[in-house]
Coordinates of N, CA, C and O in Angstrom, one line a residue:
M1452 N 104.6 68.5 94.7 CA 105.6 69.4 95.2 C 105.3 70.8 94.9 O 105.5 71.7 95.7
R1453 N 104.8 71.0 93.7 CA 104.6 72.4 93.3 C 103.5 73.0 94.1 O 103.5 74.1 94.5
G1454 N 102.5 72.2 94.5 CA 101.4 72.7 95.4 C 101.9 73.1 96.8 O 101.5 74.1 97.3
R1455 N 102.8 72.3 97.3 CA 103.4 72.6 98.6 C 104.2 73.9 98.5 O 104.1 74.8 99.4
Q1456 N 105.0 74.1 97.5 CA 105.7 75.4 97.3 C 104.8 76.6 97.1 O 105.1 77.6 97.7
L1457 N 103.7 76.3 96.4 CA 102.8 77.4 96.3 C 102.1 77.8 97.6 O 102.0 79.0 97.9
R1458 N 101.8 76.8 98.4 CA 101.2 77.1 99.7 C 102.2 77.8 100.6 O 101.8 78.8 101.3
R1459 N 103.5 77.4 100.6 CA 104.5 78.0 101.4 C 104.7 79.5 100.9 O 104.8 80.4 101.7
A1460 N 104.7 79.7 99.6 CA 104.8 81.0 99.1 C 103.6 81.9 99.5 O 103.8 83.1 99.9
A1461 N 102.4 81.3 99.5 CA 101.2 82.1 99.9 C 101.3 82.4 101.3 O 100.9 83.5 101.8
I1462 N 101.7 81.5 102.2 CA 101.8 81.7 103.6 C 102.9 82.8 103.9 O 102.7 83.7 104.7
C1463 N 104.0 82.7 103.2 CA 105.0 83.8 103.3 C 104.5 85.1 102.9 O 104.7 86.1 103.5
L1464 N 103.8 85.1 101.8 CA 103.2 86.4 101.3 C 102.2 87.0 102.3 O 102.3 88.2 102.5
L1465 N 101.4 86.1 102.8 CA 100.4 86.6 103.9 C 101.2 87.1 105.1 O 100.8 88.1 105.6
A1466 N 102.2 86.4 105.5 CA 103.0 86.9 106.6 C 103.6 88.2 106.3 O 103.7 89.1 107.2
V1467 N 104.2 88.4 105.1 CA 104.8 89.7 104.8 C 103.7 90.8 104.7 O 103.9 91.9 105.2
V1468 N 102.5 90.5 104.1 CA 101.5 91.5 104.0 C 101.0 91.9 105.4 O 100.7 93.0 105.7
A1469 N 100.8 90.9 106.2 CA 100.3 91.1 107.6 C 101.3 91.9 108.4 O 101.0 92.7 109.2
A1470 N 102.6 91.7 108.2 CA 103.6 92.3 109.0 C 103.9 93.7 108.4 O 104.4 94.6 109.2
A1471 N 103.7 93.9 107.2 CA 104.1 95.2 106.5 C 103.5 96.4 107.2 O 104.2 97.4 107.5
P1472 N 102.1 96.5 107.6 CA 101.6 97.7 108.2 C 102.3 98.0 109.5 O 102.5 99.1 109.9
V1473 N 102.7 96.9 110.3 CA 103.3 97.2 111.6 C 104.7 97.8 111.4 O 105.0 98.8 112.0
T1474 N 105.4 97.3 110.5 CA 106.8 97.8 110.3 C 106.7 99.1 109.5 O 107.5 100.0 109.7
A1475 N 105.7 99.3 108.7 CA 105.6 100.6 108.0 C 105.2 101.7 108.9 O 105.5 102.9 108.7
C1476 N 104.4 101.4 109.9 CA 103.9 102.5 110.8 C 104.9 102.9 111.8 O 105.1 104.1 112.1
A1477 N 105.7 102.0 112.4 CA 106.7 102.4 113.3 C 107.7 101.4 113.6 O 107.4 100.2 113.8
S1478 N 108.9 101.8 113.5 CA 110.0 100.8 113.9 C 110.1 101.0 115.4 O 109.5 101.9 116.0
G1479 N 110.9 100.2 116.1 CA 111.1 100.3 117.5 C 111.6 101.7 117.9 O 111.1 102.2 118.9
R1480 N 112.5 102.3 117.2 CA 113.0 103.6 117.5 C 112.0 104.7 117.4 O 111.9 105.5 118.2
E1481 N 111.2 104.6 116.3 CA 110.1 105.7 116.1 C 109.1 105.6 117.2 O 108.5 106.6 117.6
A1482 N 108.8 104.4 117.6 CA 107.7 104.3 118.7 C 108.2 104.8 120.0 O 107.4 105.3 120.8
V1483 N 109.5 104.8 120.3 CA 110.0 105.2 121.6 C 110.3 106.7 121.6 O 110.0 107.4 122.5
E1484 N 110.9 107.3 120.5 CA 111.2 108.7 120.4 C 110.1 109.5 119.9 O 109.4 109.1 119.0
R1485 N 109.9 110.7 120.5 CA 109.0 111.6 120.0 C 109.7 112.5 119.0 O 110.8 112.8 119.1
P1486 N 108.9 113.0 118.0 CA 109.5 113.9 117.1 C 110.1 115.2 117.8 O 109.6 115.6 118.8
T1487 N 111.1 115.8 117.2 CA 111.8 117.0 117.7 C 110.8 118.1 118.0 O 110.8 118.7 119.1
A1488 N 109.8 118.3 117.2 CA 108.8 119.4 117.4 C 108.0 119.2 118.6 O 107.8 120.1 119.4
A1489 N 107.7 117.9 118.9 CA 106.9 117.6 120.1 C 107.7 117.9 121.3 O 107.3 118.4 122.3
R1490 N 109.0 117.5 121.3 CA 109.9 117.8 122.5 C 110.1 119.3 122.7 O 110.1 119.7 123.8
D1491 N 110.3 120.0 121.6 CA 110.4 121.4 121.7 C 109.2 122.1 122.3 O 109.3 123.0 123.1
E1492 N 108.0 121.7 121.9 CA 106.8 122.2 122.4 C 106.7 122.0 123.9 O 106.3 122.8 124.6
E1493 N 107.0 120.7 124.3 CA 106.9 120.4 125.7 C 107.9 121.2 126.5 O 107.5 121.7 127.6
Q1494 N 109.1 121.5 126.0 CA 110.1 122.3 126.7 C 109.6 123.7 126.8 O 109.8 124.4 127.8
R1495 N 108.9 124.3 125.8 CA 108.4 125.6 125.8 C 107.3 125.8 126.9 O 107.1 126.8 127.4
T1496 N 106.6 124.8 127.1 CA 105.4 124.9 128.0 C 105.8 124.4 129.4 O 105.0 124.4 130.3
D1497 N 107.0 124.0 129.7 CA 107.5 123.6 131.0 C 107.4 124.8 131.9 O 108.0 125.9 131.7
P1498 N 106.6 124.7 133.0 CA 106.3 125.9 133.8 C 107.6 126.5 134.4 O 107.7 127.7 134.6
D1499 N 108.6 125.7 134.8 CA 109.8 126.2 135.4 C 110.6 127.0 134.4 O 111.2 128.0 134.7
V1500 N 110.7 126.5 133.2 CA 111.4 127.2 132.1 C 110.7 128.5 131.8 O 111.4 129.5 131.7
E1501 N 109.4 128.5 131.7 CA 108.7 129.7 131.4 C 108.8 130.7 132.5 O 109.0 131.9 132.3
R1502 N 108.8 130.2 133.7 CA 108.9 131.1 134.9 C 110.3 131.8 134.9 O 110.4 133.0 135.1
R1503 N 111.3 131.0 134.7 CA 112.7 131.6 134.7 C 112.9 132.6 133.6 O 113.5 133.6 133.8
A1504 N 112.3 132.3 132.4 CA 112.4 133.2 131.3 C 111.7 134.5 131.6 O 112.1 135.6 131.3
A1505 N 110.5 134.4 132.3 CA 109.7 135.6 132.6 C 110.5 136.4 133.7 O 110.6 137.7 133.6
E1506 N 111.1 135.8 134.7 CA 111.9 136.5 135.7 C 113.1 137.2 135.0 O 113.3 138.4 135.3
K1507 N 113.8 136.5 134.1 CA 114.9 137.1 133.5 C 114.5 138.3 132.6 O 115.1 139.4 132.7
A1508 N 113.4 138.2 131.8 CA 112.9 139.2 131.0 C 112.5 140.4 131.8 O 112.8 141.6 131.5
A1509 N 111.8 140.2 132.9 CA 111.4 141.3 133.8 C 112.5 142.0 134.4 O 112.6 143.2 134.5
L1510 N 113.5 141.3 134.9 CA 114.7 141.9 135.5 C 115.5 142.7 134.5 O 116.0 143.8 134.8
D1511 N 115.6 142.2 133.3 CA 116.2 142.9 132.2 C 115.5 144.2 131.9 O 116.1 145.2 131.7
A1512 N 114.2 144.1 131.8 CA 113.4 145.3 131.6 C 113.6 146.3 132.7 O 113.7 147.6 132.5
Y1513 N 113.6 145.8 134.0 CA 113.8 146.7 135.1 C 115.2 147.4 135.1 O 115.3 148.6 135.2
S1514 N 116.2 146.7 134.8 CA 117.5 147.2 134.6 C 117.6 148.3 133.5 O 118.2 149.3 133.6
G1515 N 116.9 147.9 132.4 CA 116.8 148.8 131.3 C 116.1 150.1 131.6 O 116.5 151.2 131.2
Y1516 N 115.0 150.0 132.4 CA 114.2 151.1 132.9 C 115.1 152.1 133.7 O 115.1 153.3 133.5
L1517 N 115.9 151.5 134.6 CA 116.7 152.4 135.5 C 117.8 153.1 134.6 O 118.0 154.3 134.8
A1518 N 118.4 152.4 133.7 CA 119.4 153.0 132.9 C 118.8 154.0 131.9 O 119.4 155.1 131.8
A1519 N 117.7 153.7 131.3 CA 117.1 154.7 130.4 C 116.6 155.9 131.2 O 116.8 157.0 130.7
S1520 N 116.1 155.7 132.4 CA 115.7 156.9 133.2 C 116.8 157.8 133.6 O 116.7 159.0 133.5
R1521 N 118.0 157.1 134.0 CA 119.2 157.9 134.3 C 119.7 158.7 133.1 O 120.0 159.9 133.2
T1522 N 119.7 158.1 131.9 CA 120.2 158.7 130.7 C 119.3 159.9 130.3 O 119.7 161.0 130.0
A1523 N 118.0 159.6 130.3 CA 117.0 160.6 129.9 C 117.0 161.8 130.9 O 116.9 163.0 130.5
G1524 N 117.2 161.5 132.2 CA 117.2 162.5 133.3 C 118.4 163.4 133.2 O 118.4 164.6 133.4
A1525 N 119.6 162.7 132.8 CA 120.8 163.5 132.7 C 120.8 164.4 131.5 O 121.4 165.5 131.5
R1526 N 120.1 164.0 130.5 CA 119.9 164.9 129.2 C 118.7 165.8 129.3 O 118.5 166.5 128.4
S1527 N 117.9 165.6 130.4 CA 116.7 166.4 130.5 C 115.8 166.2 129.2 O 115.2 167.1 128.7
D1528 N 115.7 164.9 128.8 CA 115.0 164.5 127.6 C 113.8 163.6 127.9 O 114.0 162.4 127.9
P1529 N 112.6 164.2 128.1 CA 111.5 163.3 128.4 C 111.0 162.4 127.3 O 110.2 161.5 127.5
R1530 N 111.4 162.7 126.1 CA 111.0 162.0 124.9 C 112.1 161.0 124.4 O 112.1 160.5 123.3
A1531 N 113.1 160.7 125.3 CA 114.2 159.8 125.0 C 113.6 158.5 124.5 O 112.8 157.9 125.2
P1532 N 114.0 158.0 123.3 CA 113.4 156.8 122.8 C 113.6 155.5 123.7 O 112.8 154.6 123.7
E1533 N 114.7 155.5 124.4 CA 115.0 154.3 125.2 C 114.0 154.2 126.4 O 113.8 153.0 126.9
L1534 N 113.3 155.2 126.7 CA 112.3 155.1 127.8 C 111.2 154.1 127.3 O 110.8 153.2 128.1
S1535 N 110.7 154.3 126.1 CA 109.6 153.5 125.6 C 110.0 152.1 125.3 O 109.2 151.2 125.1
R1536 N 111.3 151.8 125.3 CA 111.8 150.5 125.1 C 111.7 149.6 126.3 O 111.6 148.4 126.2
F1537 N 111.7 150.2 127.5 CA 111.6 149.5 128.7 C 110.4 149.8 129.6 O 110.1 149.1 130.5
L1538 N 109.7 150.9 129.3 CA 108.6 151.3 130.1 C 107.2 151.3 129.4 O 107.2 151.6 128.2
G1539 N 106.2 151.0 130.1 CA 104.8 151.0 129.6 C 104.0 152.0 130.5 O 104.4 152.3 131.6
D1540 N 102.9 152.4 130.0 CA 102.0 153.3 130.8 C 101.3 152.5 131.9 O 101.0 151.3 131.7
P1541 N 101.1 153.1 133.0 CA 101.2 154.5 133.3 C 102.5 155.0 133.7 O 102.8 156.2 133.8
L1542 N 103.5 154.1 134.0 CA 104.8 154.6 134.5 C 105.6 155.4 133.4 O 106.2 156.4 133.8
L1543 N 105.4 155.0 132.2 CA 106.1 155.8 131.1 C 105.7 157.2 131.2 O 106.6 158.1 131.1
T1544 N 104.5 157.5 131.3 CA 104.0 158.9 131.3 C 104.5 159.6 132.6 O 104.9 160.7 132.5
R1545 N 104.4 158.9 133.7 CA 104.9 159.5 135.0 C 106.4 159.9 134.9 O 106.8 161.0 135.4
V1546 N 107.2 159.0 134.3 CA 108.6 159.3 134.2 C 108.9 160.5 133.3 O 109.6 161.4 133.6
R1547 N 108.2 160.5 132.2 CA 108.3 161.6 131.2 C 107.9 162.9 131.8 O 108.5 164.0 131.6
V1548 N 106.8 162.9 132.6 CA 106.3 164.2 133.2 C 107.3 164.6 134.3 O 107.6 165.8 134.3
S1549 N 107.9 163.7 135.0 CA 108.9 164.1 136.0 C 110.1 164.7 135.4 O 110.6 165.7 135.9
I1550 N 110.6 164.1 134.3 CA 111.8 164.7 133.6 C 111.5 166.0 133.0 O 112.2 167.0 133.1
R1551 N 110.3 166.2 132.4 CA 109.8 167.4 131.8 C 109.7 168.5 132.9 O 110.2 169.7 132.7
E1552 N 109.1 168.2 134.1 CA 109.0 169.2 135.2 C 110.4 169.6 135.7 O 110.6 170.8 136.0
A1553 N 111.3 168.7 135.8 CA 112.6 169.0 136.3 C 113.3 170.0 135.3 O 113.9 171.0 135.7
K1554 N 113.1 169.7 134.0 CA 113.7 170.5 133.0 C 113.1 171.9 133.0 O 113.8 172.9 132.9
E1555 N 111.8 172.0 133.2 CA 111.1 173.3 133.2 C 111.6 174.1 134.4 O 111.6 175.4 134.4
H1556 N 112.0 173.5 135.5 CA 112.5 174.2 136.7 C 114.1 174.3 136.7 O 114.7 174.7 137.7
G1557 N 114.7 174.0 135.5 CA 116.1 174.2 135.4 C 116.9 173.1 136.1 O 118.1 173.3 136.5
A1558 N 116.3 172.0 136.3 CA 117.0 170.9 137.1 C 117.2 169.7 136.2 O 116.5 169.5 135.2
M1559 N 118.1 168.8 136.6 CA 118.4 167.6 136.0 C 118.9 166.6 137.0 O 119.3 166.9 138.1
R1560 N 118.9 165.3 136.6 CA 119.4 164.3 137.5 C 120.9 164.0 137.1 O 121.2 164.0 135.9
T1561 N 121.7 163.7 138.1 CA 123.1 163.4 137.8 C 123.5 162.4 138.9 O 122.9 162.3 140.0
G1562 N 124.6 161.7 138.6 CA 125.2 160.8 139.6 C 124.8 159.3 139.3 O 124.4 159.0 138.2
T1563 N 125.1 158.5 140.3 CA 124.9 157.0 140.1 C 123.8 156.5 141.0 O 123.5 157.1 142.1
L1564 N 123.2 155.5 140.6 CA 122.1 154.9 141.3 C 122.5 153.4 141.4 O 122.9 152.7 140.5
K1565 N 122.4 152.9 142.7 CA 122.7 151.5 142.9 C 121.4 150.7 143.1 O 120.5 151.2 143.8
S1566 N 121.4 149.5 142.6 CA 120.2 148.7 142.6 C 120.6 147.2 142.8 O 121.6 146.8 142.3
D1567 N 119.7 146.5 143.5 CA 119.9 145.1 143.7 C 118.5 144.4 143.7 O 118.0 144.0 144.8
P1568 N 117.9 144.3 142.5 CA 116.5 143.9 142.5 C 116.3 142.3 142.7 O 117.2 141.6 142.3
T1569 N 115.2 142.0 143.2 CA 114.8 140.5 143.3 C 113.3 140.4 142.8 O 112.5 141.3 143.0
V1570 N 113.0 139.2 142.3 CA 111.6 138.9 141.9 C 110.9 138.4 143.1 O 111.4 137.6 143.9
T1571 N 109.7 139.0 143.4 CA 108.9 138.6 144.5 C 107.7 137.8 144.2 O 107.2 137.1 145.0
A1572 N 107.2 137.9 142.9 CA 106.1 137.2 142.5 C 106.0 137.1 141.0 O 106.4 138.0 140.3
V1573 N 105.6 135.9 140.5 CA 105.4 135.7 139.1 C 104.0 135.2 138.9 O 103.6 134.2 139.5
S1574 N 103.2 135.9 138.0 CA 101.8 135.5 137.7 C 101.7 135.3 136.2 O 101.3 136.2 135.5
L1575 N 102.0 134.1 135.7 CA 102.0 133.9 134.3 C 100.6 133.5 133.8 O 100.3 133.6 132.6
D1576 N 99.7 133.1 134.8 CA 98.3 132.8 134.4 C 97.4 134.0 134.3 O 96.3 133.9 133.8
S1577 N 97.8 135.1 134.9 CA 97.0 136.3 134.8 C 97.0 136.9 133.4 O 97.9 136.6 132.7
K1578 N 96.0 137.6 133.1 CA 96.0 138.3 131.8 C 96.0 139.8 132.0 O 95.1 140.4 132.5
P1579 N 97.1 140.5 131.7 CA 98.3 140.0 131.1 C 99.2 139.4 132.2 O 99.0 139.6 133.4
A1580 N 100.2 138.6 131.8 CA 101.2 138.0 132.8 C 102.0 139.2 133.4 O 102.3 140.2 132.8
T1581 N 102.3 139.0 134.7 CA 103.1 140.0 135.4 C 104.2 139.4 136.3 O 104.1 138.2 136.7
V1582 N 105.2 140.2 136.6 CA 106.3 139.8 137.5 C 106.5 141.0 138.4 O 106.7 142.1 138.0
D1583 N 106.4 140.8 139.7 CA 106.7 141.8 140.7 C 108.1 141.8 141.1 O 108.7 140.7 141.4
I1584 N 108.7 143.0 141.3 CA 110.1 143.2 141.6 C 110.2 144.1 142.8 O 109.4 145.0 143.0
Q1585 N 111.1 143.7 143.7 CA 111.4 144.5 144.9 C 112.9 144.9 144.8 O 113.7 144.1 144.4
D1586 N 113.2 146.1 145.2 CA 114.6 146.6 145.1 C 114.9 147.5 146.3 O 114.0 148.1 146.9
C1587 N 116.2 147.5 146.7 CA 116.6 148.5 147.7 C 117.5 149.5 146.9 O 118.6 149.2 146.6
L1588 N 116.8 150.6 146.4 CA 117.5 151.6 145.6 C 118.4 152.5 146.5 O 117.9 153.0 147.5
D1589 N 119.6 152.6 146.1 CA 120.5 153.5 146.8 C 120.7 154.8 146.0 O 121.4 154.7 144.9
T1590 N 120.0 155.9 146.4 CA 120.1 157.1 145.6 C 121.0 158.1 146.2 O 120.9 159.3 145.9
T1591 N 121.8 157.7 147.2 CA 122.7 158.7 147.9 C 123.6 159.5 146.9 O 123.9 160.6 147.2
A1592 N 124.0 158.9 145.8 CA 124.9 159.5 144.9 C 124.1 159.9 143.6 O 124.7 160.3 142.6
Y1593 N 122.8 159.9 143.6 CA 122.0 160.2 142.5 C 121.2 161.4 142.9 O 120.2 161.4 143.7
R1594 N 121.5 162.6 142.3 CA 120.9 163.9 142.8 C 120.2 164.6 141.7 O 120.5 164.5 140.5
L1595 N 119.2 165.4 142.2 CA 118.5 166.4 141.4 C 119.3 167.7 141.6 O 119.4 168.1 142.7
V1596 N 119.9 168.2 140.5 CA 120.7 169.4 140.6 C 120.2 170.5 139.6 O 119.6 170.1 138.6
Y1597 N 120.6 171.7 139.9 CA 120.3 172.7 139.0 C 121.2 172.6 137.8 O 122.5 172.5 138.0
A1598 N 120.7 172.6 136.6 CA 121.5 172.4 135.4 C 122.6 173.5 135.2 O 123.7 173.2 134.7
K1599 N 122.2 174.7 135.6 CA 123.1 175.8 135.4 C 124.4 175.7 136.2 O 125.5 176.0 135.7
D1600 N 124.3 175.4 137.5 CA 125.5 175.4 138.3 C 125.8 174.1 139.1 O 126.7 174.0 139.9
K1601 N 125.0 173.1 138.8 CA 125.1 171.7 139.4 C 124.9 171.7 141.0 O 125.3 170.8 141.6
R1602 N 124.3 172.8 141.5 CA 124.0 172.8 143.0 C 122.8 171.9 143.2 O 121.9 171.8 142.4
P1603 N 122.8 171.1 144.3 CA 121.7 170.2 144.6 C 120.4 171.0 144.8 O 120.4 172.1 145.5
V1604 N 119.3 170.5 144.3 CA 118.0 171.1 144.6 C 117.6 170.8 146.0 O 117.7 169.6 146.4
P1605 N 117.3 171.8 146.8 CA 117.0 171.6 148.2 C 115.8 170.6 148.4 O 114.8 170.6 147.6
G1606 N 116.0 169.7 149.3 CA 114.9 168.7 149.6 C 114.9 167.5 148.7 O 114.0 166.7 148.7
S1607 N 116.0 167.4 147.8 CA 116.0 166.3 146.9 C 117.1 165.3 147.2 O 117.5 164.5 146.4
G1608 N 117.5 165.2 148.5 CA 118.5 164.3 148.9 C 118.1 162.9 148.7 O 116.9 162.5 148.7
G1609 N 119.1 162.0 148.5 CA 118.8 160.6 148.3 C 118.9 159.8 149.6 O 119.0 160.3 150.7
G1610 N 118.9 158.5 149.4 CA 119.0 157.6 150.5 C 118.8 156.2 150.0 O 118.8 155.9 148.8
R1611 N 118.6 155.3 150.9 CA 118.4 153.9 150.6 C 116.9 153.6 151.0 O 116.6 153.6 152.2
H1612 N 116.1 153.3 150.0 CA 114.7 153.1 150.2 C 114.2 151.9 149.4 O 114.7 151.6 148.3
L1613 N 113.2 151.2 150.0 CA 112.5 150.1 149.3 C 111.8 150.7 148.0 O 111.2 151.7 148.1
S1614 N 111.9 149.9 147.0 CA 111.3 150.3 145.7 C 110.6 149.0 145.2 O 111.1 147.9 145.3
T1615 N 109.4 149.2 144.6 CA 108.7 148.1 144.0 C 108.4 148.4 142.6 O 108.2 149.6 142.2
A1616 N 108.3 147.4 141.8 CA 107.9 147.6 140.3 C 107.2 146.4 139.8 O 107.3 145.3 140.4
T1617 N 106.4 146.6 138.8 CA 105.7 145.5 138.1 C 106.1 145.5 136.7 O 106.0 146.5 136.0
A1618 N 106.5 144.3 136.2 CA 106.8 144.1 134.7 C 105.5 143.4 134.2 O 105.1 142.4 134.8
T1619 N 105.1 143.8 133.0 CA 103.9 143.2 132.4 C 104.3 142.8 131.0 O 105.0 143.5 130.3
R1620 N 103.8 141.6 130.6 CA 104.1 141.1 129.3 C 103.0 141.6 128.4 O 101.8 141.4 128.5
Y1621 N 103.4 142.4 127.4 CA 102.5 143.0 126.4 C 102.2 142.0 125.3 O 102.9 141.1 125.1
P1622 N 101.1 142.3 124.5 CA 100.7 141.4 123.5 C 101.8 141.1 122.4 O 101.8 140.0 121.9
D1623 N 102.8 142.0 122.2 CA 103.8 141.7 121.3 C 105.0 140.9 121.9 O 106.0 140.6 121.2
G1624 N 104.8 140.5 123.1 CA 105.8 139.6 123.8 C 106.8 140.3 124.6 O 107.5 139.7 125.4
R1625 N 106.9 141.6 124.5 CA 107.8 142.4 125.3 C 107.4 142.5 126.8 O 106.2 142.6 127.1
W1626 N 108.4 142.5 127.7 CA 108.1 142.8 129.1 C 108.5 144.2 129.3 O 109.6 144.6 129.1
L1627 N 107.5 145.0 129.8 CA 107.8 146.4 130.1 C 107.4 146.7 131.6 O 106.5 146.1 132.1
I1628 N 108.2 147.6 132.2 CA 107.8 148.0 133.5 C 106.7 149.1 133.4 O 106.9 150.1 132.8
N1629 N 105.6 148.8 134.0 CA 104.5 149.7 133.9 C 104.0 150.3 135.2 O 103.1 151.1 135.3
Y1630 N 104.6 149.8 136.3 CA 104.3 150.4 137.6 C 105.6 150.4 138.4 O 106.5 149.5 138.3
G1631 N 105.8 151.5 139.2 CA 107.0 151.6 140.0 C 106.7 152.6 141.1 O 106.0 153.6 140.9
A1632 N 107.2 152.3 142.3 CA 107.1 153.2 143.4 C 108.3 153.1 144.3 O 108.8 152.0 144.5
T1633 N 108.7 154.3 144.9 CA 109.7 154.3 145.9 C 109.0 154.5 147.2 O 108.2 155.5 147.3
H1634 N 109.3 153.7 148.2 CA 108.7 153.8 149.5 C 109.6 154.5 150.5 O 110.4 153.8 151.2
R1635 N 109.6 155.8 150.5 CA 110.5 156.6 151.3 C 110.4 156.3 152.8 O 111.3 156.6 153.5
D1636 N 109.2 155.8 153.2 CA 109.0 155.5 154.6 C 109.6 154.2 155.0 O 109.5 153.8 156.1
Q1637 N 110.2 153.5 154.0 CA 110.7 152.1 154.3 C 112.2 152.1 153.9 O 112.5 151.6 152.8
P1638 N 113.1 152.5 154.7 CA 114.5 152.5 154.4 C 115.0 151.0 154.4 O 114.4 150.1 155.0
C1639 N 116.0 150.8 153.6 CA 116.6 149.4 153.5 C 118.1 149.4 153.6 O 118.7 150.4 153.6

């Protein structure tokens, strides 16, 4: 009898030893679910999520660029710190030069600017990544005026024109507007 019990114990022990690595490696739940870090990484690399994030960041930078340009133009301050928060070169330099030249001629920008931008292209695979933006800028109430008496500068009338811009993702992760053009020959 004792031999039989010993054999059964040995068989049970072998069964436990043989089964232990399987249960130690993964339970049914662990084998089916991926760790949270793996799910988070997959979500970060989802092309649609990345594209939407790029579009939002680019439109935020564009909106910031317009607001910063209006503020700096109204104060005739080409070195306004908010400009470099939303703009990158070569556009940053062009905007600063434009504000400085207006100031040197005794002029400043005043009024409101209406904007309704849309994303026209997203290139996340390019180095650096870019987002193209198109806008119908309404500058009818945004004027270049003489600072002294607020009279409009001749030939500086506004209107509704097509405007294009490019947002670029910089190495630090910020999206900055580094190209912009108003197409006065293309009313909208």
